């Protein structure tokens, strides 16, 4: 860590030129993506007509953000000059997977989205289309459980005291670890249940998925927005 993180008069000094960080926009986009996935699913279950172009544009915008940042973070090893290489795994890879899923969903809605409006039970057609990719969704759900377990086991995600707001809880690293790991658990529950829910359309599994993804989406969105202030403060306090 000494290459980029040093103590200065009892404080913390970070060489930000060797420690890029952009999980702010990743959290924001991931949260918005989860919320929109739940909203689209709700619309299809209620049999409401959708405007495919609008959904395609929204998924494309979020997918592009998550794919580009997730791909760069995944392929840049280690991201933070050797200090926090686990960020590549925790933030980069899940963002990459979710981004690619949003992009392929955007492509489908752009090319074939009108098919959903022309069917008596559009949710059944959507379930058939999503069947093959549900294997990947199930896998990233299991990976989310692994990330959550690592967060608890190794007390990750704790903010340094130099970070505004979040740093107040730096003396209690288990607190932020529990919060972030809990969000990954929520995402994982929905992802693991997804393939099974495709076989029981309208069943209680869909309600569970909508709740856990909805809560996680709102939390990621708000947390990402908050981090625009806390991360700027951290940079200023450790320059």
GROMACS .gro file of C-alpha atoms in nm:
model
  239
    1UNK     CA    1   0.000   0.000   0.000
    2UNK     CA    2   0.294   0.229   0.060
    3UNK     CA    3   0.322   0.321  -0.310
    4UNK     CA    4   0.005   0.529  -0.300
    5UNK     CA    5  -0.118   0.553   0.058
    6UNK     CA    6   0.096   0.716   0.325
    7UNK     CA    7   0.049   0.872   0.666
    8UNK     CA    8   0.105   1.247   0.693
    9UNK     CA    9   0.110   1.400   1.042
   10UNK     CA   10  -0.117   1.128   1.171
   11UNK     CA   11  -0.351   1.161   0.875
   12UNK     CA   12  -0.404   0.972   0.552
   13UNK     CA   13  -0.249   1.065   0.217
   14UNK     CA   14  -0.356   0.896  -0.107
   15UNK     CA   15  -0.197   0.929  -0.449
   16UNK     CA   16  -0.521   0.943  -0.648
   17UNK     CA   17  -0.332   0.934  -0.977
   18UNK     CA   18  -0.260   0.566  -0.907
   19UNK     CA   19  -0.593   0.488  -0.743
   20UNK     CA   20  -0.885   0.545  -0.982
   21UNK     CA   21  -1.231   0.509  -0.835
   22UNK     CA   22  -1.565   0.531  -1.010
   23UNK     CA   23  -1.795   0.298  -0.820
   24UNK     CA   24  -2.012   0.605  -0.764
   25UNK     CA   25  -2.160   0.596  -1.115
   26UNK     CA   26  -2.158   0.215  -1.107
   27UNK     CA   27  -2.376   0.206  -0.795
   28UNK     CA   28  -2.605   0.471  -0.940
   29UNK     CA   29  -2.650   0.287  -1.270
   30UNK     CA   30  -2.690  -0.053  -1.103
   31UNK     CA   31  -2.959   0.085  -0.874
   32UNK     CA   32  -3.147   0.246  -1.161
   33UNK     CA   33  -3.115  -0.075  -1.362
   34UNK     CA   34  -3.264  -0.292  -1.088
   35UNK     CA   35  -3.552  -0.047  -1.040
   36UNK     CA   36  -3.630  -0.044  -1.413
   37UNK     CA   37  -3.615  -0.423  -1.441
   38UNK     CA   38  -3.872  -0.450  -1.162
   39UNK     CA   39  -4.087  -0.178  -1.322
   40UNK     CA   40  -4.082  -0.351  -1.662
   41UNK     CA   41  -4.170  -0.686  -1.507
   42UNK     CA   42  -4.459  -0.526  -1.320
   43UNK     CA   43  -4.590  -0.368  -1.640
   44UNK     CA   44  -4.581  -0.701  -1.825
   45UNK     CA   45  -4.755  -0.889  -1.545
   46UNK     CA   46  -5.029  -0.627  -1.538
   47UNK     CA   47  -5.075  -0.660  -1.913
   48UNK     CA   48  -5.006  -0.291  -1.977
   49UNK     CA   49  -4.878  -0.174  -2.312
   50UNK     CA   50  -4.518  -0.058  -2.309
   51UNK     CA   51  -4.320   0.174  -2.534
   52UNK     CA   52  -4.033  -0.056  -2.633
   53UNK     CA   53  -3.812   0.224  -2.766
   54UNK     CA   54  -3.818   0.403  -2.430
   55UNK     CA   55  -3.722   0.091  -2.238
   56UNK     CA   56  -3.456   0.004  -2.495
   57UNK     CA   57  -3.298   0.348  -2.464
   58UNK     CA   58  -3.302   0.335  -2.083
   59UNK     CA   59  -3.148  -0.014  -2.070
   60UNK     CA   60  -2.890   0.082  -2.333
   61UNK     CA   61  -2.779   0.391  -2.142
   62UNK     CA   62  -2.741   0.203  -1.814
   63UNK     CA   63  -2.591  -0.102  -1.984
   64UNK     CA   64  -2.329   0.110  -2.158
   65UNK     CA   65  -2.229   0.277  -1.831
   66UNK     CA   66  -2.200  -0.052  -1.644
   67UNK     CA   67  -2.033  -0.245  -1.926
   68UNK     CA   68  -1.761   0.012  -1.994
   69UNK     CA   69  -1.677   0.083  -1.629
   70UNK     CA   70  -1.717  -0.281  -1.528
   71UNK     CA   71  -1.499  -0.403  -1.817
   72UNK     CA   72  -1.224  -0.153  -1.739
   73UNK     CA   73  -1.231  -0.235  -1.370
   74UNK     CA   74  -1.235  -0.610  -1.440
   75UNK     CA   75  -0.944  -0.602  -1.685
   76UNK     CA   76  -0.732  -0.353  -1.487
   77UNK     CA   77  -0.564  -0.576  -1.232
   78UNK     CA   78  -0.509  -0.454  -0.973
   79UNK     CA   79  -0.721  -0.142  -1.011
   80UNK     CA   80  -0.584   0.055  -0.717
   81UNK     CA   81  -0.208   0.011  -0.752
   82UNK     CA   82  -0.207  -0.303  -0.542
   83UNK     CA   83  -0.402  -0.165  -0.248
   84UNK     CA   84  -0.754  -0.293  -0.306
   85UNK     CA   85  -0.745  -0.554  -0.583
   86UNK     CA   86  -1.065  -0.711  -0.451
   87UNK     CA   87  -1.254  -0.408  -0.587
   88UNK     CA   88  -1.213  -0.562  -0.932
   89UNK     CA   89  -1.405  -0.868  -0.818
   90UNK     CA   90  -1.658  -0.704  -0.591
   91UNK     CA   91  -1.761  -0.411  -0.811
   92UNK     CA   92  -1.612  -0.465  -1.156
   93UNK     CA   93  -1.730  -0.813  -1.248
   94UNK     CA   94  -2.092  -0.790  -1.125
   95UNK     CA   95  -2.127  -0.451  -1.297
   96UNK     CA   96  -1.992  -0.599  -1.620
   97UNK     CA   97  -2.236  -0.889  -1.611
   98UNK     CA   98  -2.535  -0.668  -1.529
   99UNK     CA   99  -2.431  -0.418  -1.795
  100UNK     CA  100  -2.412  -0.683  -2.066
  101UNK     CA  101  -2.750  -0.822  -1.959
  102UNK     CA  102  -2.903  -0.476  -1.986
  103UNK     CA  103  -2.750  -0.427  -2.330
  104UNK     CA  104  -2.888  -0.754  -2.467
  105UNK     CA  105  -3.228  -0.672  -2.314
  106UNK     CA  106  -3.209  -0.332  -2.483
  107UNK     CA  107  -3.130  -0.494  -2.817
  108UNK     CA  108  -3.424  -0.733  -2.784
  109UNK     CA  109  -3.666  -0.454  -2.689
  110UNK     CA  110  -3.542  -0.242  -2.979
  111UNK     CA  111  -3.578  -0.521  -3.235
  112UNK     CA  112  -3.872  -0.726  -3.101
  113UNK     CA  113  -4.028  -0.523  -2.823
  114UNK     CA  114  -4.351  -0.471  -3.017
  115UNK     CA  115  -4.410  -0.847  -2.995
  116UNK     CA  116  -4.480  -0.803  -2.624
  117UNK     CA  117  -4.768  -0.566  -2.700
  118UNK     CA  118  -4.917  -0.794  -2.963
  119UNK     CA  119  -4.961  -1.098  -2.740
  120UNK     CA  120  -5.243  -1.192  -2.507
  121UNK     CA  121  -4.998  -1.305  -2.236
  122UNK     CA  122  -4.674  -1.113  -2.305
  123UNK     CA  123  -4.512  -1.228  -1.982
  124UNK     CA  124  -4.510  -1.590  -2.103
  125UNK     CA  125  -4.325  -1.489  -2.420
  126UNK     CA  126  -4.078  -1.278  -2.219
  127UNK     CA  127  -4.016  -1.576  -1.989
  128UNK     CA  128  -3.937  -1.800  -2.284
  129UNK     CA  129  -3.694  -1.545  -2.423
  130UNK     CA  130  -3.522  -1.503  -2.085
  131UNK     CA  131  -3.495  -1.878  -2.019
  132UNK     CA  132  -3.146  -1.946  -2.162
  133UNK     CA  133  -2.984  -1.635  -2.010
  134UNK     CA  134  -3.132  -1.724  -1.669
  135UNK     CA  135  -2.840  -1.964  -1.621
  136UNK     CA  136  -2.600  -1.669  -1.614
  137UNK     CA  137  -2.836  -1.476  -1.386
  138UNK     CA  138  -2.843  -1.772  -1.147
  139UNK     CA  139  -2.463  -1.785  -1.152
  140UNK     CA  140  -2.418  -1.417  -1.073
  141UNK     CA  141  -2.668  -1.465  -0.792
  142UNK     CA  142  -2.445  -1.729  -0.636
  143UNK     CA  143  -2.148  -1.496  -0.688
  144UNK     CA  144  -2.337  -1.221  -0.504
  145UNK     CA  145  -2.370  -1.453  -0.204
  146UNK     CA  146  -1.995  -1.515  -0.219
  147UNK     CA  147  -1.924  -1.140  -0.226
  148UNK     CA  148  -2.158  -1.085   0.067
  149UNK     CA  149  -1.989  -1.363   0.267
  150UNK     CA  150  -1.645  -1.216   0.195
  151UNK     CA  151  -1.766  -0.872   0.304
  152UNK     CA  152  -1.875  -1.011   0.640
  153UNK     CA  153  -1.582  -1.249   0.688
  154UNK     CA  154  -1.310  -0.995   0.607
  155UNK     CA  155  -1.497  -0.679   0.721
  156UNK     CA  156  -1.474  -0.508   0.383
  157UNK     CA  157  -1.638  -0.181   0.271
  158UNK     CA  158  -1.545   0.017   0.585
  159UNK     CA  159  -1.481   0.383   0.506
  160UNK     CA  160  -1.172   0.564   0.642
  161UNK     CA  161  -1.235   0.840   0.895
  162UNK     CA  162  -1.134   1.100   0.633
  163UNK     CA  163  -1.449   1.020   0.433
  164UNK     CA  164  -1.743   1.246   0.524
  165UNK     CA  165  -2.057   1.082   0.668
  166UNK     CA  166  -1.949   0.721   0.606
  167UNK     CA  167  -1.623   0.780   0.794
  168UNK     CA  168  -1.818   0.851   1.112
  169UNK     CA  169  -1.888   0.480   1.130
  170UNK     CA  170  -1.527   0.383   1.056
  171UNK     CA  171  -1.483   0.260   1.413
  172UNK     CA  172  -1.757   0.007   1.345
  173UNK     CA  173  -1.642  -0.163   1.023
  174UNK     CA  174  -1.900  -0.437   1.065
  175UNK     CA  175  -2.177  -0.181   1.014
  176UNK     CA  176  -2.097  -0.082   0.656
  177UNK     CA  177  -1.991  -0.440   0.581
  178UNK     CA  178  -2.335  -0.555   0.691
  179UNK     CA  179  -2.508  -0.286   0.483
  180UNK     CA  180  -2.323  -0.352   0.156
  181UNK     CA  181  -2.318  -0.730   0.204
  182UNK     CA  182  -2.690  -0.716   0.276
  183UNK     CA  183  -2.751  -0.546  -0.058
  184UNK     CA  184  -2.558  -0.819  -0.236
  185UNK     CA  185  -2.767  -1.079  -0.054
  186UNK     CA  186  -3.085  -0.913  -0.179
  187UNK     CA  187  -2.956  -0.909  -0.536
  188UNK     CA  188  -2.843  -1.269  -0.501
  189UNK     CA  189  -3.180  -1.389  -0.373
  190UNK     CA  190  -3.360  -1.240  -0.673
  191UNK     CA  191  -3.105  -1.375  -0.921
  192UNK     CA  192  -3.103  -1.728  -0.778
  193UNK     CA  193  -3.484  -1.742  -0.775
  194UNK     CA  194  -3.514  -1.603  -1.128
  195UNK     CA  195  -3.479  -1.931  -1.326
  196UNK     CA  196  -3.732  -2.103  -1.102
  197UNK     CA  197  -3.973  -1.811  -1.123
  198UNK     CA  198  -3.975  -1.844  -1.502
  199UNK     CA  199  -4.144  -2.181  -1.456
  200UNK     CA  200  -4.411  -2.048  -1.222
  201UNK     CA  201  -4.537  -1.727  -1.379
  202UNK     CA  202  -4.743  -1.518  -1.144
  203UNK     CA  203  -4.637  -1.720  -0.840
  204UNK     CA  204  -4.499  -1.588  -0.511
  205UNK     CA  205  -4.140  -1.609  -0.635
  206UNK     CA  206  -4.201  -1.308  -0.858
  207UNK     CA  207  -4.326  -1.109  -0.562
  208UNK     CA  208  -4.009  -1.195  -0.370
  209UNK     CA  209  -3.789  -1.103  -0.667
  210UNK     CA  210  -3.969  -0.771  -0.713
  211UNK     CA  211  -3.931  -0.683  -0.345
  212UNK     CA  212  -3.563  -0.775  -0.303
  213UNK     CA  213  -3.453  -0.619  -0.633
  214UNK     CA  214  -3.666  -0.313  -0.570
  215UNK     CA  215  -3.518  -0.255  -0.223
  216UNK     CA  216  -3.164  -0.321  -0.346
  217UNK     CA  217  -3.214  -0.091  -0.645
  218UNK     CA  218  -3.338   0.200  -0.436
  219UNK     CA  219  -3.057   0.148  -0.183
  220UNK     CA  220  -2.784   0.132  -0.450
  221UNK     CA  221  -2.925   0.440  -0.624
  222UNK     CA  222  -2.936   0.648  -0.305
  223UNK     CA  223  -2.601   0.517  -0.180
  224UNK     CA  224  -2.436   0.594  -0.515
  225UNK     CA  225  -2.578   0.945  -0.512
  226UNK     CA  226  -2.456   0.998  -0.154
  227UNK     CA  227  -2.110   0.879  -0.252
  228UNK     CA  228  -2.074   1.169  -0.494
  229UNK     CA  229  -2.044   1.387  -0.186
  230UNK     CA  230  -1.854   1.146   0.039
  231UNK     CA  231  -1.600   1.043  -0.225
  232UNK     CA  232  -1.531   1.402  -0.327
  233UNK     CA  233  -1.475   1.481   0.041
  234UNK     CA  234  -1.244   1.181   0.076
  235UNK     CA  235  -1.035   1.294  -0.220
  236UNK     CA  236  -1.005   1.648  -0.085
  237UNK     CA  237  -0.920   1.529   0.267
  238UNK     CA  238  -0.647   1.289   0.150
  239UNK     CA  239  -0.485   1.477  -0.140
   0.00000   0.00000   0.00000
